[in-house]
mmCIF file of C-alpha atoms in Angstrom:
data_model
loop_
_atom_site.group_PDB
_atom_site.id
_atom_site.type_symbol
_atom_site.label_atom_id
_atom_site.label_comp_id
_atom_site.label_asym_id
_atom_site.label_seq_id
_atom_site.Cartn_x
_atom_site.Cartn_y
_atom_site.Cartn_z
ATOM 1 C CA MET A 257 20.099 11.769 5.513
ATOM 2 C CA LYS A 258 19.246 11.699 9.079
ATOM 3 C CA ILE A 259 15.497 11.387 9.845
ATOM 4 C CA SER A 260 14.085 11.592 13.399
ATOM 5 C CA GLY A 261 10.388 10.837 13.808
ATOM 6 C CA TYR A 262 7.316 9.707 15.727
ATOM 7 C CA SER A 263 4.062 8.683 14.011
ATOM 8 C CA THR A 264 1.167 6.884 15.696
ATOM 9 C CA ALA A 265 -2.445 7.311 14.337
ATOM 10 C CA ARG A 266 -4.551 9.412 16.638
ATOM 11 C CA PHE A 267 -1.777 10.422 18.991
ATOM 12 C CA ALA A 268 1.013 12.330 17.299
ATOM 13 C CA THR A 269 3.131 12.610 14.019
ATOM 14 C CA TRP A 270 6.262 14.478 13.284
ATOM 15 C CA TYR A 271 9.460 14.087 11.226
ATOM 16 C CA PHE A 272 12.627 16.096 11.423
ATOM 17 C CA LEU A 273 15.348 16.359 8.615
ATOM 18 C CA ASP A 274 18.362 17.438 10.639
ATOM 19 C CA GLU A 275 20.674 18.539 7.756
ATOM 20 C CA LEU A 276 17.904 20.595 6.032
ATOM 21 C CA LYS A 277 16.535 22.047 9.325
ATOM 22 C CA VAL A 278 13.019 21.144 8.188
ATOM 23 C CA LEU A 279 10.142 19.771 10.348
ATOM 24 C CA PHE A 280 7.075 17.981 8.843
ATOM 25 C CA ASP A 281 4.159 18.280 11.171
ATOM 26 C CA ALA A 282 4.574 18.940 14.844
ATOM 27 C CA GLY A 283 2.605 16.394 16.886
ATOM 28 C CA ASP A 284 2.675 16.208 20.573
ATOM 29 C CA GLY A 285 6.009 15.116 22.270
ATOM 30 C CA ILE A 286 8.287 16.718 19.768
ATOM 31 C CA THR A 287 10.128 18.955 22.283
ATOM 32 C CA ALA A 288 10.721 16.185 24.656
ATOM 33 C CA ALA A 289 12.199 14.096 21.901
ATOM 34 C CA LEU A 290 14.235 16.760 20.117
ATOM 35 C CA ALA A 291 15.046 19.040 23.057
ATOM 36 C CA SER A 292 17.585 21.731 21.978
ATOM 37 C CA LYS A 293 17.447 20.368 18.435
ATOM 38 C CA CYS A 294 14.231 22.331 18.130
ATOM 39 C CA GLU A 295 16.452 25.411 17.937
ATOM 40 C CA ARG A 296 17.875 23.982 14.628
ATOM 41 C CA VAL A 297 14.438 24.040 12.815
ATOM 42 C CA GLN A 298 13.892 26.885 10.452
ATOM 43 C CA HIS A 299 10.989 25.707 8.282
ATOM 44 C CA VAL A 300 7.901 23.813 9.562
ATOM 45 C CA PHE A 301 5.587 22.259 7.024
ATOM 46 C CA LEU A 302 2.210 21.376 8.440
ATOM 47 C CA SER A 303 0.177 18.908 6.234
ATOM 48 C CA HIS A 304 -3.189 19.564 7.870
ATOM 49 C CA ALA A 305 -4.864 20.671 11.115
ATOM 50 C CA ASP A 306 -5.631 17.472 12.885
ATOM 51 C CA ARG A 307 -4.643 17.711 16.370
ATOM 52 C CA ASP A 308 -2.281 14.772 16.327
ATOM 53 C CA HIS A 309 -0.165 16.611 13.600
ATOM 54 C CA ILE A 310 -0.106 20.024 15.322
ATOM 55 C CA GLY A 311 -0.532 19.313 19.122
ATOM 56 C CA GLY A 312 3.131 19.995 19.904
ATOM 57 C CA LEU A 313 3.202 23.505 18.133
ATOM 58 C CA LEU A 314 2.756 25.722 21.297
ATOM 59 C CA GLN A 315 5.778 24.268 23.155
ATOM 60 C CA PHE A 316 7.897 23.817 20.021
ATOM 61 C CA ASN A 317 7.372 27.504 19.211
ATOM 62 C CA GLN A 318 8.359 28.572 22.634
ATOM 63 C CA ILE A 319 11.663 26.548 22.510
ATOM 64 C CA ALA A 320 12.599 27.089 18.873
ATOM 65 C CA ALA A 321 11.848 30.805 18.860
ATOM 66 C CA ARG A 322 13.901 31.786 21.928
ATOM 67 C CA ILE A 323 17.095 31.976 19.977
ATOM 68 C CA GLY A 324 15.665 34.734 18.014
ATOM 69 C CA ARG A 325 15.891 33.337 14.592
ATOM 70 C CA PRO A 326 12.648 33.626 12.579
ATOM 71 C CA LEU A 327 10.700 30.652 12.095
ATOM 72 C CA THR A 328 8.367 29.934 9.146
ATOM 73 C CA TYR A 329 5.179 27.845 9.407
ATOM 74 C CA TYR A 330 3.648 26.739 6.159
ATOM 75 C CA TYR A 331 0.005 25.410 6.062
ATOM 76 C CA PRO A 332 -2.829 24.600 3.588
ATOM 77 C CA LYS A 333 -4.358 27.986 2.529
ATOM 78 C CA ASP A 334 -7.977 27.117 3.300
ATOM 79 C CA SER A 335 -7.549 25.606 6.686
ATOM 80 C CA GLY A 336 -8.776 28.207 9.141
ATOM 81 C CA SER A 337 -7.395 26.442 12.138
ATOM 82 C CA PHE A 338 -3.939 27.790 11.410
ATOM 83 C CA PRO A 339 -4.823 31.523 11.530
ATOM 84 C CA ALA A 340 -6.705 30.785 14.828
ATOM 85 C CA PHE A 341 -3.631 28.955 16.214
ATOM 86 C CA ARG A 342 -1.261 31.639 15.141
ATOM 87 C CA ALA A 343 -3.467 34.395 16.992
ATOM 88 C CA PHE A 344 -3.431 32.231 20.098
ATOM 89 C CA ILE A 345 0.305 31.555 20.101
ATOM 90 C CA GLU A 346 1.076 35.181 19.671
ATOM 91 C CA ALA A 347 -1.205 36.152 22.474
ATOM 92 C CA PHE A 348 0.003 33.513 24.723
ATOM 93 C CA ASP A 349 3.688 34.234 24.137
ATOM 94 C CA PRO A 350 3.644 37.881 23.238
ATOM 95 C CA ASN A 351 7.400 38.373 24.048
ATOM 96 C CA LEU A 352 8.670 35.836 21.648
ATOM 97 C CA PRO A 353 9.688 36.746 18.125
ATOM 98 C CA LYS A 354 6.779 36.291 15.761
ATOM 99 C CA ALA A 355 7.088 33.478 13.268
ATOM 100 C CA GLN A 356 5.961 33.947 9.627
ATOM 101 C CA TRP A 357 2.858 31.938 8.692
ATOM 102 C CA VAL A 358 2.659 31.213 4.947
ATOM 103 C CA ALA A 359 -0.540 29.793 3.381
ATOM 104 C CA LEU A 360 0.307 27.245 0.619
ATOM 105 C CA GLU A 361 -1.346 26.103 -2.573
ATOM 106 C CA ALA A 362 -0.628 22.811 -4.440
ATOM 107 C CA GLY A 363 1.994 23.542 -7.116
ATOM 108 C CA GLN A 364 4.103 25.957 -5.139
ATOM 109 C CA ARG A 365 7.865 25.650 -4.705
ATOM 110 C CA ILE A 366 9.411 26.932 -1.487
ATOM 111 C CA SER A 367 13.114 27.463 -1.126
ATOM 112 C CA ILE A 368 14.834 26.130 2.039
ATOM 113 C CA THR A 369 18.474 26.203 1.165
ATOM 114 C CA SER A 370 20.370 27.671 -1.776
ATOM 115 C CA ASN A 371 19.807 24.376 -3.782
ATOM 116 C CA HIS A 372 16.992 22.622 -1.896
ATOM 117 C CA PHE A 373 13.298 23.310 -2.397
ATOM 118 C CA VAL A 374 9.913 21.865 -1.064
ATOM 119 C CA ASP A 375 7.327 21.176 -3.713
ATOM 120 C CA VAL A 376 3.688 21.309 -2.425
ATOM 121 C CA GLY A 377 0.896 18.922 -3.454
ATOM 122 C CA GLU A 378 -2.618 18.372 -2.435
ATOM 123 C CA ASN A 379 -4.010 15.069 -1.067
ATOM 124 C CA ASP A 380 -7.560 13.923 -0.209
ATOM 125 C CA HIS A 381 -7.203 13.353 3.461
ATOM 126 C CA ILE A 382 -9.789 15.987 4.320
ATOM 127 C CA ALA A 383 -12.718 15.765 1.898
ATOM 128 C CA VAL A 384 -13.883 19.071 0.598
ATOM 129 C CA ALA A 385 -15.442 17.976 -2.620
ATOM 130 C CA SER A 386 -19.067 19.140 -2.220
ATOM 131 C CA GLY A 387 -21.248 21.864 -1.093
ATOM 132 C CA GLY A 388 -19.846 25.256 -0.292
ATOM 133 C CA ASN A 389 -16.587 23.749 0.547
ATOM 134 C CA ALA A 390 -15.802 22.454 -2.924
ATOM 135 C CA GLY A 391 -12.423 23.276 -4.292
ATOM 136 C CA LEU A 392 -10.960 24.324 -0.811
ATOM 137 C CA LEU A 393 -7.451 23.197 0.044
ATOM 138 C CA LYS A 394 -7.050 21.864 3.454
ATOM 139 C CA SER A 395 -4.517 18.826 3.310
ATOM 140 C CA LEU A 396 -1.101 18.780 1.777
ATOM 141 C CA ASP A 397 1.771 16.528 0.960
ATOM 142 C CA PHE A 398 5.434 17.631 0.455
ATOM 143 C CA ARG A 399 8.450 16.625 -1.639
ATOM 144 C CA VAL A 400 12.058 17.827 -1.011
ATOM 145 C CA VAL A 401 13.868 18.594 -4.220
ATOM 146 C CA GLU A 402 17.609 19.165 -4.759
ATOM 147 C CA SER A 403 18.401 21.196 -7.734
ATOM 148 C CA ARG A 404 21.891 21.172 -9.428
ATOM 149 C CA ARG A 405 23.454 22.245 -12.607
ATOM 150 C CA GLN A 406 24.454 19.546 -15.099
ATOM 151 C CA LEU A 407 26.723 20.135 -17.979
ATOM 152 C CA LYS A 408 24.943 19.986 -21.355
ATOM 153 C CA PRO A 409 25.956 16.921 -23.525
ATOM 154 C CA GLU A 410 27.666 19.003 -26.095
ATOM 155 C CA PHE A 411 30.061 20.420 -23.493
ATOM 156 C CA VAL A 412 31.037 17.128 -21.939
ATOM 157 C CA GLY A 413 34.899 16.669 -22.342
ATOM 158 C CA VAL A 414 35.554 20.407 -22.990
ATOM 159 C CA ASP A 415 38.402 21.423 -20.830
ATOM 160 C CA GLY A 416 37.866 23.607 -17.773
ATOM 161 C CA VAL A 417 39.611 26.682 -19.157
ATOM 162 C CA GLU A 418 37.158 26.856 -22.188
ATOM 163 C CA LEU A 419 34.218 26.033 -20.083
ATOM 164 C CA GLY A 420 35.267 29.048 -17.872
ATOM 165 C CA ARG A 421 35.505 31.269 -20.922
ATOM 166 C CA LEU A 422 32.081 30.179 -22.292
ATOM 167 C CA ARG A 423 30.378 30.760 -18.910
ATOM 168 C CA ALA A 424 31.935 34.175 -18.483
ATOM 169 C CA GLU A 425 30.836 35.166 -22.175
ATOM 170 C CA PHE A 426 27.476 33.496 -22.327
ATOM 171 C CA GLY A 427 26.405 32.743 -18.797
ATOM 172 C CA VAL A 428 25.873 29.423 -16.838
ATOM 173 C CA ASP A 429 22.695 28.642 -18.652
ATOM 174 C CA HIS A 430 24.626 28.355 -21.876
ATOM 175 C CA ILE A 431 26.570 25.431 -20.782
ATOM 176 C CA THR A 432 24.436 23.730 -18.073
ATOM 177 C CA ASN A 433 20.933 22.828 -17.439
ATOM 178 C CA PRO A 434 19.195 22.646 -14.052
ATOM 179 C CA VAL A 435 18.463 19.156 -12.882
ATOM 180 C CA ASP A 436 16.053 18.404 -10.149
ATOM 181 C CA ARG A 437 16.157 15.235 -7.865
ATOM 182 C CA GLY A 438 13.595 14.241 -5.341
ATOM 183 C CA VAL A 439 15.410 13.716 -2.091
ATOM 184 C CA LEU A 440 12.394 12.889 0.085
ATOM 185 C CA GLY A 441 8.650 12.837 0.101
ATOM 186 C CA PHE A 442 6.172 13.118 3.060
ATOM 187 C CA SER A 443 2.724 11.981 2.236
ATOM 188 C CA GLY A 444 0.821 13.564 5.233
ATOM 189 C CA ASP A 445 -2.263 11.589 6.044
ATOM 190 C CA THR A 446 -3.945 10.241 2.773
ATOM 191 C CA PRO A 447 -6.503 7.616 1.811
ATOM 192 C CA ALA A 448 -4.701 6.920 -1.461
ATOM 193 C CA PHE A 449 -1.213 6.303 -2.740
ATOM 194 C CA ASP A 450 -0.464 8.390 -5.940
ATOM 195 C CA PRO A 451 2.631 6.894 -7.558
ATOM 196 C CA SER A 452 2.932 9.785 -10.073
ATOM 197 C CA ARG A 453 3.544 12.165 -7.186
ATOM 198 C CA TRP A 454 6.797 10.103 -6.104
ATOM 199 C CA GLU A 455 8.215 8.904 -9.419
ATOM 200 C CA ASP A 456 11.565 10.678 -8.843
ATOM 201 C CA THR A 457 12.016 10.454 -5.131
ATOM 202 C CA ASP A 458 14.769 8.670 -3.178
ATOM 203 C CA VAL A 459 13.054 8.318 0.258
ATOM 204 C CA LEU A 460 9.397 8.258 0.783
ATOM 205 C CA ILE A 461 7.704 8.641 4.163
ATOM 206 C CA HIS A 462 4.139 7.268 3.797
ATOM 207 C CA GLU A 463 1.398 6.512 6.233
ATOM 208 C CA ALA A 464 0.031 2.951 6.619
ATOM 209 C CA THR A 465 -2.598 3.292 9.233
ATOM 210 C CA PHE A 466 -4.467 0.041 8.597
ATOM 211 C CA ILE A 467 -3.539 -3.500 8.110
ATOM 212 C CA ALA A 468 -6.017 -5.726 6.333
ATOM 213 C CA PRO A 469 -8.459 -7.111 7.264
ATOM 214 C CA ASP A 470 -9.123 -4.051 9.290
ATOM 215 C CA ALA A 471 -8.658 -1.925 6.237
ATOM 216 C CA GLY A 472 -11.124 0.967 5.724
ATOM 217 C CA ASP A 473 -10.761 4.171 3.924
ATOM 218 C CA ARG A 474 -11.526 6.725 6.664
ATOM 219 C CA GLY A 475 -9.113 9.221 5.116
ATOM 220 C CA HIS A 476 -6.014 6.914 5.657
ATOM 221 C CA SER A 477 -4.014 4.237 3.804
ATOM 222 C CA GLU A 478 -3.855 0.496 4.082
ATOM 223 C CA LEU A 479 -0.452 -1.123 4.178
ATOM 224 C CA GLY A 480 -0.912 -3.669 1.276
ATOM 225 C CA GLY A 481 -2.234 -0.899 -1.114
ATOM 226 C CA VAL A 482 0.856 1.223 -0.137
ATOM 227 C CA MET A 483 3.316 -1.514 -0.845
ATOM 228 C CA ARG A 484 1.798 -2.592 -4.064
ATOM 229 C CA ALA A 485 1.716 0.912 -5.438
ATOM 230 C CA ALA A 486 5.196 1.718 -4.219
ATOM 231 C CA ALA A 487 6.696 -1.478 -5.742
ATOM 232 C CA GLY A 488 7.035 0.033 -9.254
ATOM 233 C CA LEU A 489 8.813 3.202 -8.057
ATOM 234 C CA PRO A 490 12.664 3.607 -8.179
ATOM 235 C CA LEU A 491 12.785 4.400 -4.416
ATOM 236 C CA LYS A 492 15.924 3.958 -2.286
ATOM 237 C CA ALA A 493 14.021 3.486 0.841
ATOM 238 C CA LEU A 494 10.304 3.479 1.983
ATOM 239 C CA VAL A 495 9.513 4.701 5.541
ATOM 240 C CA LEU A 496 6.069 3.537 6.902
ATOM 241 C CA GLY A 497 4.450 5.122 9.912
ATOM 242 C CA HIS A 498 1.132 6.382 11.289
ATOM 243 C CA PHE A 499 0.176 2.733 12.238
ATOM 244 C CA SER A 500 -2.841 2.314 14.527
ATOM 245 C CA ASN A 501 -1.756 1.448 17.966
ATOM 246 C CA ARG A 502 -4.241 -1.497 17.829
ATOM 247 C CA TYR A 503 -1.250 -3.339 16.239
ATOM 248 C CA ASP A 504 1.848 -4.198 18.193
ATOM 249 C CA ALA A 505 5.257 -3.832 16.641
ATOM 250 C CA ALA A 506 5.720 -7.694 15.887
ATOM 251 C CA PHE A 507 2.409 -7.823 14.079
ATOM 252 C CA ILE A 508 3.274 -4.836 11.933
ATOM 253 C CA ARG A 509 6.746 -6.159 11.031
ATOM 254 C CA ALA A 510 5.284 -9.447 10.048
ATOM 255 C CA ALA A 511 2.788 -7.759 7.809
ATOM 256 C CA ILE A 512 5.346 -5.625 6.219
ATOM 257 C CA VAL A 513 7.500 -8.621 5.293
ATOM 258 C CA ARG A 514 4.543 -10.484 4.032
ATOM 259 C CA GLU A 515 3.214 -7.584 1.804
ATOM 260 C CA ALA A 516 6.724 -6.572 0.705
ATOM 261 C CA GLU A 517 7.520 -10.250 -0.414
ATOM 262 C CA ALA A 518 4.187 -10.471 -2.245
ATOM 263 C CA ALA A 519 4.863 -7.170 -4.033
ATOM 264 C CA ALA A 520 8.596 -8.074 -4.711
ATOM 265 C CA ILE A 521 9.646 -4.729 -3.181
ATOM 266 C CA PRO A 522 13.338 -4.198 -4.372
ATOM 267 C CA PHE A 523 14.294 -1.498 -1.854
ATOM 268 C CA PRO A 524 14.423 -1.452 1.857
ATOM 269 C CA VAL A 525 11.428 -0.716 3.930
ATOM 270 C CA TYR A 526 11.754 0.957 7.474
ATOM 271 C CA GLY A 527 9.086 1.182 10.107
ATOM 272 C CA VAL A 528 8.107 3.826 12.765
ATOM 273 C CA MET A 529 6.266 1.658 15.194
ATOM 274 C CA PRO A 530 3.425 2.841 17.358
ATOM 275 C CA MET A 531 4.369 4.757 20.407
ATOM 276 C CA GLN A 532 8.030 4.741 19.461
ATOM 277 C CA THR A 533 10.245 7.733 18.893
ATOM 278 C CA VAL A 534 13.014 6.884 16.324
ATOM 279 C CA LEU A 535 15.917 9.368 16.323
ATOM 280 C CA ASP A 536 17.534 7.904 13.207
ATOM 281 C CA VAL A 537 14.978 6.314 11.070
ATOM 282 C CA LEU A 538 17.313 5.174 8.361
ATOM 283 C CA GLY A 539 20.015 4.258 10.844
ATOM 284 C CA GLN A 540 17.826 1.363 12.266
ATOM 285 C CA ALA A 541 17.603 -2.036 10.775
ATOM 286 C CA ALA A 542 15.228 -2.327 7.921
ATOM 287 C CA VAL A 543 12.176 -4.417 8.467
ATOM 288 C CA TRP A 544 12.606 -5.491 4.844
ATOM 289 C CA THR A 545 15.876 -5.371 3.164
ATOM 290 C CA GLY A 546 14.759 -6.027 -0.413
ATOM 291 C CA ILE A 547 14.815 -9.011 -2.805
ATOM 292 C CA ASP A 548 18.413 -8.895 -4.110
ATOM 293 C CA GLY A 549 19.263 -12.067 -2.444
ATOM 294 C CA VAL A 550 19.002 -10.695 1.067
ATOM 295 C CA ARG A 551 16.173 -12.305 3.258
ATOM 296 C CA PRO A 552 13.910 -9.848 5.100
ATOM 297 C CA SER A 553 14.180 -9.293 8.874
ATOM 298 C CA ALA A 554 11.104 -10.544 10.746
#
């Protein structure tokens, strides 16, 4: 899967899944990086309304909407910033086709292709646990799921002609079961890593804003905690970003190697370094290649 992205705390975050035509967040600089590829995007999932995650929306909408295909923006249902932003965009660019704006709740599943969906989850980046705001949903994470049909065990080995007859007579549900596979997860900004959210996920994009001893909650994650929590998951790859730009790339890479070695991470770990756009995240060299006899890259 080709993933393009940029993610630096306080400045901008966005990730683009080319094959699925999906964009996660829309921070500043996205149009300069993707250029005409903006026109490929059909679904934009916005994790929350912090300006570093939505600052590129106005120009993105202008570029992406010009081809006349309807865009859909998904956002946390209780975030009042998005209806306000919608009103501004539609007034500022009244001649462009209007996008659909869909308010999301945790637990929803959104169809993006014939067999791909995005499952919506809630995280704790924006605290709304007290007072009149209790129970409001203002910050999300997302998980891309591929759904396929799998032959039921009792029909394994049955020849194709007979399977065709059974399907025609009793329907596809008689001989197969739907099977979901987590293709990719995007954590958004979050102070905590929830392993149960990503148990069946191939590639996880997770923030790691702080590196100890600078760690502090502040609504964001700390590198060592992310690595320790991820170590027990059957991931195929972990992508870390949203690092504070107080750290340079060499410092971050060394910290990733140190924490990955301590946690015995068995899968490759990739980094989106501060102030760097990466046009093929999984195509670059992994910072950590795993523990299967291959030494990490420093």
